[in-house]
PDB file of C-alpha atoms and ligand atoms in Angstrom:
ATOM      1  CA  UNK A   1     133.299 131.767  80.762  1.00 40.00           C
ATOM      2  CA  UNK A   2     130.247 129.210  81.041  1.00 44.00           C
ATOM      3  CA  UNK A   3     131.546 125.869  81.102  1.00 43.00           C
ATOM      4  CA  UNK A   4     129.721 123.513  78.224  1.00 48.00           C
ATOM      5  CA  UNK A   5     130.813 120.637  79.273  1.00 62.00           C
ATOM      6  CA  UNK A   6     129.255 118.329  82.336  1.00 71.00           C
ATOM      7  CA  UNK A   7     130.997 119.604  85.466  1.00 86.00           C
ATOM      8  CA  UNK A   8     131.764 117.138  88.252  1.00 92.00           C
ATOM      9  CA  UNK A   9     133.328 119.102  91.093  1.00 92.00           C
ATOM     10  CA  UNK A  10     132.740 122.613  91.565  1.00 91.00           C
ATOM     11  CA  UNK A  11     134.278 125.243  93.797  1.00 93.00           C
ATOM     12  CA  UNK A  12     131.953 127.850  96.168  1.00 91.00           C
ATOM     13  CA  UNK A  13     133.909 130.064  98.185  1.00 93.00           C
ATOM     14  CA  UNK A  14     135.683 127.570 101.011  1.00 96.00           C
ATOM     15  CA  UNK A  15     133.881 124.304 100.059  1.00 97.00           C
ATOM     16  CA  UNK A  16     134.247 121.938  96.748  1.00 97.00           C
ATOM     17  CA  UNK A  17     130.548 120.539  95.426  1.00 95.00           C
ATOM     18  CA  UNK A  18     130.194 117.164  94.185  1.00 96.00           C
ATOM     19  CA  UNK A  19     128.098 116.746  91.187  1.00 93.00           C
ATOM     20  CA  UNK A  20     127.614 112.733  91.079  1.00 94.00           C
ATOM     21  CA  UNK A  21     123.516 112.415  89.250  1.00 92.00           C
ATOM     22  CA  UNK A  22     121.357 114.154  87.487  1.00 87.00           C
ATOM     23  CA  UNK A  23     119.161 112.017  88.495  1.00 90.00           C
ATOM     24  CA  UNK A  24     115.969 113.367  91.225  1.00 92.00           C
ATOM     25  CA  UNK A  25     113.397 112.023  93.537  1.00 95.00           C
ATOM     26  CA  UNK A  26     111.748 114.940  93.171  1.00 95.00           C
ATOM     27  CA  UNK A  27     110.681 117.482  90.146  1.00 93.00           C
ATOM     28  CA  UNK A  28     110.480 120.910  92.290  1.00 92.00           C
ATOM     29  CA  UNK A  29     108.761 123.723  90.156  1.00 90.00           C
ATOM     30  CA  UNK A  30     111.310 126.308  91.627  1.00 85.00           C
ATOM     31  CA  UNK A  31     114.095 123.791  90.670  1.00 84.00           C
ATOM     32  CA  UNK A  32     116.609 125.814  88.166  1.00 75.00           C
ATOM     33  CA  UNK A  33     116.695 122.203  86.131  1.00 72.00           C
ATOM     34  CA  UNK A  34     112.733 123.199  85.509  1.00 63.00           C
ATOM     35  CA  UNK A  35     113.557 126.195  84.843  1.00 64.00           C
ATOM     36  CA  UNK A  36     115.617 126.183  81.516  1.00 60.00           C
ATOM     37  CA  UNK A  37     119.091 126.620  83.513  1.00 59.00           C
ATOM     38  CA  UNK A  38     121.216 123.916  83.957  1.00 56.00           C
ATOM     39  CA  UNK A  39     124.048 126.206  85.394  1.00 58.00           C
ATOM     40  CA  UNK A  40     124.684 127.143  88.904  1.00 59.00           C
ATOM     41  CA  UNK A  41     127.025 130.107  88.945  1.00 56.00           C
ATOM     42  CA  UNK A  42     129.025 129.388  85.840  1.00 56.00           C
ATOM     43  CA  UNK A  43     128.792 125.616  86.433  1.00 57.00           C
ATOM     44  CA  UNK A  44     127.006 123.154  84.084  1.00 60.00           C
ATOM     45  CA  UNK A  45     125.955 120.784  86.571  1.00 61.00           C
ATOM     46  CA  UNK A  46     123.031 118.693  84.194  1.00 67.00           C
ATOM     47  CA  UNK A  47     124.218 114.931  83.887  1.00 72.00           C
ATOM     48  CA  UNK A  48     123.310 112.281  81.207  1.00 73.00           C
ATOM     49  CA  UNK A  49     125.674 109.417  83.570  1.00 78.00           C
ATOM     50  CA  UNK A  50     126.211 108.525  87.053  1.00 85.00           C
ATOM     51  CA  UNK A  51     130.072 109.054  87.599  1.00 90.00           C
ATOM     52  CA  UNK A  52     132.232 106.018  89.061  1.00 93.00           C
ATOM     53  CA  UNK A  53     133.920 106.915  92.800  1.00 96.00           C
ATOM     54  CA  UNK A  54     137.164 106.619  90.718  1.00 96.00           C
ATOM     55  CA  UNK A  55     136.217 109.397  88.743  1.00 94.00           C
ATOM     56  CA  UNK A  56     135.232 111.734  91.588  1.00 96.00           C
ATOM     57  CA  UNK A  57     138.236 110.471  93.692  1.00 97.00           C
ATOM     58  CA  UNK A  58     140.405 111.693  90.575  1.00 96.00           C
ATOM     59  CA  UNK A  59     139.070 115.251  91.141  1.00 96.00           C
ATOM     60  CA  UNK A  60     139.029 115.523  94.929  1.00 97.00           C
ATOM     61  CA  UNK A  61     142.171 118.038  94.984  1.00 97.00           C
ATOM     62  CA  UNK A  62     144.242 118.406  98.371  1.00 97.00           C
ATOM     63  CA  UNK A  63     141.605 118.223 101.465  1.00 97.00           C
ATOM     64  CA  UNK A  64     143.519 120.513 103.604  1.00 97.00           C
ATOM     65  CA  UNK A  65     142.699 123.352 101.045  1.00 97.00           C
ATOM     66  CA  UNK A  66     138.807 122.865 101.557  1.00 98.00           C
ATOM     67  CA  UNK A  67     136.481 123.574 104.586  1.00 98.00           C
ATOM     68  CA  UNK A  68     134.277 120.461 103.550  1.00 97.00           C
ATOM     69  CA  UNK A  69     133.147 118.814 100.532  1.00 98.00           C
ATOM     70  CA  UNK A  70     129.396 118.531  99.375  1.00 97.00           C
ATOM     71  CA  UNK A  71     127.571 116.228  97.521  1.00 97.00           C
ATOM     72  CA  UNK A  72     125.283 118.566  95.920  1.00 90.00           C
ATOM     73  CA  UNK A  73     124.790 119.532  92.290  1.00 74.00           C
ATOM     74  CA  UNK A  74     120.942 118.976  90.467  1.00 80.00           C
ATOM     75  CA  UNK A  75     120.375 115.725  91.369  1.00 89.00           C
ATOM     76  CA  UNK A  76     120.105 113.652  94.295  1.00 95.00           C
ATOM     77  CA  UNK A  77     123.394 112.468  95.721  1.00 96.00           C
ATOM     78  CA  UNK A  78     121.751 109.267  97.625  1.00 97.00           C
ATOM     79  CA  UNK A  79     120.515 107.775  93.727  1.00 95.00           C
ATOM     80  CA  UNK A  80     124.355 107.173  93.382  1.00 95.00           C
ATOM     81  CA  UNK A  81     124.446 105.991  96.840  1.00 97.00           C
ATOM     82  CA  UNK A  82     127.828 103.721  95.671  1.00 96.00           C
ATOM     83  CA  UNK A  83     129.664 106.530  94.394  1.00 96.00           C
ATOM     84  CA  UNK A  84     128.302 108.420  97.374  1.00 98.00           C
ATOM     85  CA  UNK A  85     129.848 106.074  99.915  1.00 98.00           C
ATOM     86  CA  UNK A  86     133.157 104.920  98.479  1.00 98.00           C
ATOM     87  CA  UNK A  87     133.961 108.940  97.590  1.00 98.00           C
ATOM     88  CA  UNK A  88     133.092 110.132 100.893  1.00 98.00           C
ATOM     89  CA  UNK A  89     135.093 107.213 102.619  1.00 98.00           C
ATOM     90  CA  UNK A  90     138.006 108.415 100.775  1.00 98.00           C
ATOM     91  CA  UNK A  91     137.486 112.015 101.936  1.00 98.00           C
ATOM     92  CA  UNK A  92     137.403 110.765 105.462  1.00 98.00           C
ATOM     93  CA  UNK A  93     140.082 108.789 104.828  1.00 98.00           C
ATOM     94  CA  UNK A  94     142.567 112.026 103.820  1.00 98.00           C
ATOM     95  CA  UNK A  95     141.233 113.790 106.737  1.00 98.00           C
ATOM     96  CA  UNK A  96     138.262 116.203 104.867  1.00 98.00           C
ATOM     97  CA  UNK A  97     134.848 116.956 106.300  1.00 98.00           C
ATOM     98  CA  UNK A  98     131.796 115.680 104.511  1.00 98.00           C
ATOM     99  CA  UNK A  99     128.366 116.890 103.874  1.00 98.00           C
ATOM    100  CA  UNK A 100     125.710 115.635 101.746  1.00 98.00           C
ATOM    101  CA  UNK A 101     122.440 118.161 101.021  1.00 97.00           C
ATOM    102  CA  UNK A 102     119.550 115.671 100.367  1.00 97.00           C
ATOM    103  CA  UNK A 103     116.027 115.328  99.775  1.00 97.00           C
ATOM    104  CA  UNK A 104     115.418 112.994 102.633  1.00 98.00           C
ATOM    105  CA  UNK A 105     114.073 110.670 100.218  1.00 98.00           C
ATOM    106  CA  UNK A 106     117.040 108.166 100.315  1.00 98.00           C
ATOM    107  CA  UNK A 107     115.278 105.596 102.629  1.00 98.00           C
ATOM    108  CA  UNK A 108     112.169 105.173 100.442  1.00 98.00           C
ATOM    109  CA  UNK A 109     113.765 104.838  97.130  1.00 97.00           C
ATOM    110  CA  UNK A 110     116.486 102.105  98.310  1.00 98.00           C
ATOM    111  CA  UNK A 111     113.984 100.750 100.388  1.00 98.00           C
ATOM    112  CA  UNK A 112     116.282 100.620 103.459  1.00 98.00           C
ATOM    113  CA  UNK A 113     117.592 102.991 106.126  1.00 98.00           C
ATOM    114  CA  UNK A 114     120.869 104.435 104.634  1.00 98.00           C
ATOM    115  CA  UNK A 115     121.531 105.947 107.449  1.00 98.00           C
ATOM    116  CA  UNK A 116     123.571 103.479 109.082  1.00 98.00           C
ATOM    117  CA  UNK A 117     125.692 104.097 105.785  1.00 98.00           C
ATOM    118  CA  UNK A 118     126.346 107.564 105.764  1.00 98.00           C
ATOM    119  CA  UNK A 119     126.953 107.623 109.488  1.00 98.00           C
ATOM    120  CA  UNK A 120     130.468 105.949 108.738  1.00 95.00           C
ATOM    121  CA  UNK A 121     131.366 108.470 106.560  1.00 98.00           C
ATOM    122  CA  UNK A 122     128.856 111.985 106.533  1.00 98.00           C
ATOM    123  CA  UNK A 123     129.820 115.045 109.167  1.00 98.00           C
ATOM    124  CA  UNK A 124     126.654 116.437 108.419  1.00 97.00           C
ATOM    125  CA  UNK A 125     123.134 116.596 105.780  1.00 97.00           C
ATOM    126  CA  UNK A 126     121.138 118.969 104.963  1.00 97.00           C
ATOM    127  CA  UNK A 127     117.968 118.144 104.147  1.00 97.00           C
ATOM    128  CA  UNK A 128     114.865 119.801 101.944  1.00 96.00           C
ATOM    129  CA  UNK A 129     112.028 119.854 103.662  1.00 96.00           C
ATOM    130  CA  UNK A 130     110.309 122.611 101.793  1.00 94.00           C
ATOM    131  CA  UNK A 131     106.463 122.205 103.569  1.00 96.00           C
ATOM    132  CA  UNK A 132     104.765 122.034 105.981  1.00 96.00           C
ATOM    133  CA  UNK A 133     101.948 119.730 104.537  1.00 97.00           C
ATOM    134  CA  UNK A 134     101.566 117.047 101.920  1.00 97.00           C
ATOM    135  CA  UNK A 135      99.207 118.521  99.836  1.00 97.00           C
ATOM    136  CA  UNK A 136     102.031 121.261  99.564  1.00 96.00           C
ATOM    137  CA  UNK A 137     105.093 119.034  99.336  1.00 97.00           C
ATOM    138  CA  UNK A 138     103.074 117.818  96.237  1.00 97.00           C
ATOM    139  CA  UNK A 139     102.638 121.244  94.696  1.00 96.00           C
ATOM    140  CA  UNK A 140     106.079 122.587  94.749  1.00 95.00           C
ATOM    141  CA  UNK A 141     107.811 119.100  94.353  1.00 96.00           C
ATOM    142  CA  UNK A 142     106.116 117.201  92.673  1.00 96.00           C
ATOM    143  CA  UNK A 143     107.435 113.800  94.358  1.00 97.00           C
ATOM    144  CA  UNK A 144     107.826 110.963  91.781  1.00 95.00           C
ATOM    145  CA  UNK A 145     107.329 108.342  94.774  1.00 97.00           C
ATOM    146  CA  UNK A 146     104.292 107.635  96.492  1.00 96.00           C
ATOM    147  CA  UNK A 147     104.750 108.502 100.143  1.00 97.00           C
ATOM    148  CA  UNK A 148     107.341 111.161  99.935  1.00 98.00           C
ATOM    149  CA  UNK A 149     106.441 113.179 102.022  1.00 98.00           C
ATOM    150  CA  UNK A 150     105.939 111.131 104.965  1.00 98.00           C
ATOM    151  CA  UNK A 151     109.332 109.631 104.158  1.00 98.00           C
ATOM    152  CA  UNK A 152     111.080 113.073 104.499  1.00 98.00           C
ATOM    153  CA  UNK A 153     109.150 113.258 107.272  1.00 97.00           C
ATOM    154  CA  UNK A 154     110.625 109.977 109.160  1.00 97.00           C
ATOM    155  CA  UNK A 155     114.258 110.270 107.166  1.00 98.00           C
ATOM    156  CA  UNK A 156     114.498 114.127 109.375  1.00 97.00           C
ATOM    157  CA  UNK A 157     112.996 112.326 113.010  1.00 96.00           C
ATOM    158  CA  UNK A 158     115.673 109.302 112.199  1.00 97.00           C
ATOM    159  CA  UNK A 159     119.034 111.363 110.811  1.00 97.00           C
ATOM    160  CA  UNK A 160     120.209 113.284 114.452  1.00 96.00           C
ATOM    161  CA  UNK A 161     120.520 109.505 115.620  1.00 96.00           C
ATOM    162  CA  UNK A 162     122.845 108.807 113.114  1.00 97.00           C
ATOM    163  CA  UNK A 163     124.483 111.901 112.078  1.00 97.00           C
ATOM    164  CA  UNK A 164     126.435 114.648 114.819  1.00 93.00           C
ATOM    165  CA  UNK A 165     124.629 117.687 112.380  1.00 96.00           C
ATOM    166  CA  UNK A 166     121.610 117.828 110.542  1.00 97.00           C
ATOM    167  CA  UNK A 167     120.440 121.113 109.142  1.00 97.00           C
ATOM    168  CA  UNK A 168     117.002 120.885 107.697  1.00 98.00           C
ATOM    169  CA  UNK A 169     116.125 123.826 105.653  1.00 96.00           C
ATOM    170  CA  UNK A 170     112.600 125.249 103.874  1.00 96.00           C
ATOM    171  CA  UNK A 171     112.209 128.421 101.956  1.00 93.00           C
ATOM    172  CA  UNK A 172     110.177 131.543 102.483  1.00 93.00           C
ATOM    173  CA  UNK A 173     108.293 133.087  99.606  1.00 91.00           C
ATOM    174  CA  UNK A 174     107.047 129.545  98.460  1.00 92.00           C
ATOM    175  CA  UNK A 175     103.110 130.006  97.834  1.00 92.00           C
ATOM    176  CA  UNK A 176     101.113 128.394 100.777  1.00 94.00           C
ATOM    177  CA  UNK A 177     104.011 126.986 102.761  1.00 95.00           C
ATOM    178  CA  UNK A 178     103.945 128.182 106.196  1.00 96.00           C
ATOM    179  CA  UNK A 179     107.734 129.087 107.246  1.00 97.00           C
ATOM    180  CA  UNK A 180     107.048 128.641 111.249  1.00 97.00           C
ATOM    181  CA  UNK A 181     105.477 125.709 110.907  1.00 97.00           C
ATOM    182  CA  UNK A 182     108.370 124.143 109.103  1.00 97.00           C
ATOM    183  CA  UNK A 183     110.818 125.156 111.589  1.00 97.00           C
ATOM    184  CA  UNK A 184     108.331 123.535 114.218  1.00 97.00           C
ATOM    185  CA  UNK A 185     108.830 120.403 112.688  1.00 96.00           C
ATOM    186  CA  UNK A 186     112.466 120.497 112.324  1.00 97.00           C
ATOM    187  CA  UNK A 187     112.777 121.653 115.557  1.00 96.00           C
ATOM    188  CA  UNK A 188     110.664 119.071 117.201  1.00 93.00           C
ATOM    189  CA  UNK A 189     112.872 116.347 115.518  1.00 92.00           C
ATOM    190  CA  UNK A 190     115.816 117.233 117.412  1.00 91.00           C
ATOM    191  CA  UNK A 191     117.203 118.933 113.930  1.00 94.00           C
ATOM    192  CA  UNK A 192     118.538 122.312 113.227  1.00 96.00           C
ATOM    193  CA  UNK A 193     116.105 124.678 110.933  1.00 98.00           C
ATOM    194  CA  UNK A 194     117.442 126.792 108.113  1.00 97.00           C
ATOM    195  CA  UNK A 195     115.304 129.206 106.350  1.00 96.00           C
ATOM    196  CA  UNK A 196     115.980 130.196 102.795  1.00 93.00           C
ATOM    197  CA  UNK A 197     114.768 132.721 100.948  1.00 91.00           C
ATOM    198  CA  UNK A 198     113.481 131.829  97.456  1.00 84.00           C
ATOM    199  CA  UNK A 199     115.423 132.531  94.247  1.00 72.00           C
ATOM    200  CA  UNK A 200     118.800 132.386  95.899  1.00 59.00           C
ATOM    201  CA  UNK A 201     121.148 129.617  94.792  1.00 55.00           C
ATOM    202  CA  UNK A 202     124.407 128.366  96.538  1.00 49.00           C
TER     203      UNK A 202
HETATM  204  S1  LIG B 301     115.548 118.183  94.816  1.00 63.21           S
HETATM  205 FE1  LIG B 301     116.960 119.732  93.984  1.00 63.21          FE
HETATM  206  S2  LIG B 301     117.685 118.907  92.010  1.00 63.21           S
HETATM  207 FE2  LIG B 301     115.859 117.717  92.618  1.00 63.21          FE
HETATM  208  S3  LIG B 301     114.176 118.728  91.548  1.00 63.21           S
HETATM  209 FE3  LIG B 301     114.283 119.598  93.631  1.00 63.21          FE
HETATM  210  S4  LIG B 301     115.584 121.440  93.453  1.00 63.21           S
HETATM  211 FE4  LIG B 301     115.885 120.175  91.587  1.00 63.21          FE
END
């Protein structure tokens, strides 16, 4: 049965997802949030609050029973960057694997490099690249910050210093966006490329 209520953990196959914003750097047009569903699977995932770490922490369940955890959901993880840290410190802490999908856009919003941050805590990110050129970044995500796209670019050349995996994904089927040329410059930053395929969630 669809849940109605805001849901703050979620379970997909081995791995619990951590729903900590609604809050995005980005408005992608093939986002599901801009799309008229706010449900992934039977999850309602939109949130009007930024949850505490306590919270979260309250929710985490027994780490031994989960492959990793996530920090996922529709929003950016990195906008709650305290919850972020303090949850994922915890997760460490009981002996659970951590990995945070991101937009890349963490660096340019707090100003900062994060990185040195997540390090202490993050196994491994995933990041959206999702084009190959500005001009496309802008169509299908519609960046809210100036600059985005040369931020994602830097945040995926910086991340393999600081974190053992980074998986940097873009999908096929979006209009214009040239797959190979993605995974060239993945590749080329010492990252691992994942291709998606569009319309397929989770
Ligand atoms: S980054 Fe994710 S949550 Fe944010 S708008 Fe894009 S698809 Fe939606």
């Amino acid at each position: 049965m669809p849940h109605t209520a805001a849901t703050l953990v979620y379970d997909i196959r081995n791995s619990r997802y951590l729903n900590i914003t609604g809050r995005c750097t980005l408005r992608c047009q093939f986002c599901p949030k801009h799309n008229g569903s706010k449900q992934v699977h039977q999850y309602q995932l939109d949130l009007k609050r930024q949850p505490s770490a306590s919270e979260v922490i309250a929710l985490l369940g027994d780490t031994a029973q989960f492959d990793e955890y996530v920090f996922c959901g529709y929003g950016e993880p990195t906008l709650n960057l305290a919850t972020l840290l303090c949850v994922a410190k915890e997760i460490k802490a009981r002996g659970g694997k951590v990995r945070v999908n991101t937009d890349g856009l963490g660096n340019l919003f707090h100003k900062r490099n994060i990185l040195p941050e997540l390090a202490h805590c993050v196994d491994s990110l995933s990041i959206s690249l999702n084009a190959d050129t500005a001009d496309n970044y802008q169509m299908h995500c519609r960046p809210k910050l100036t600059g985005s796209y040369a931020a994602v670019l830097e945040f995926i050349t910086l991340a393999p210093r600081y974190i053992a995996s980074v998986q940097v994904s873009a999908i096929n089927g979006l209009s214009g966006v040239n797959i190979d040329a993605c995974r060239q410059i993945v590749e080329s930053a010492g990252a691992t490329f994942k291709q998606r395929e569009l319309n397929i969630v989770g």
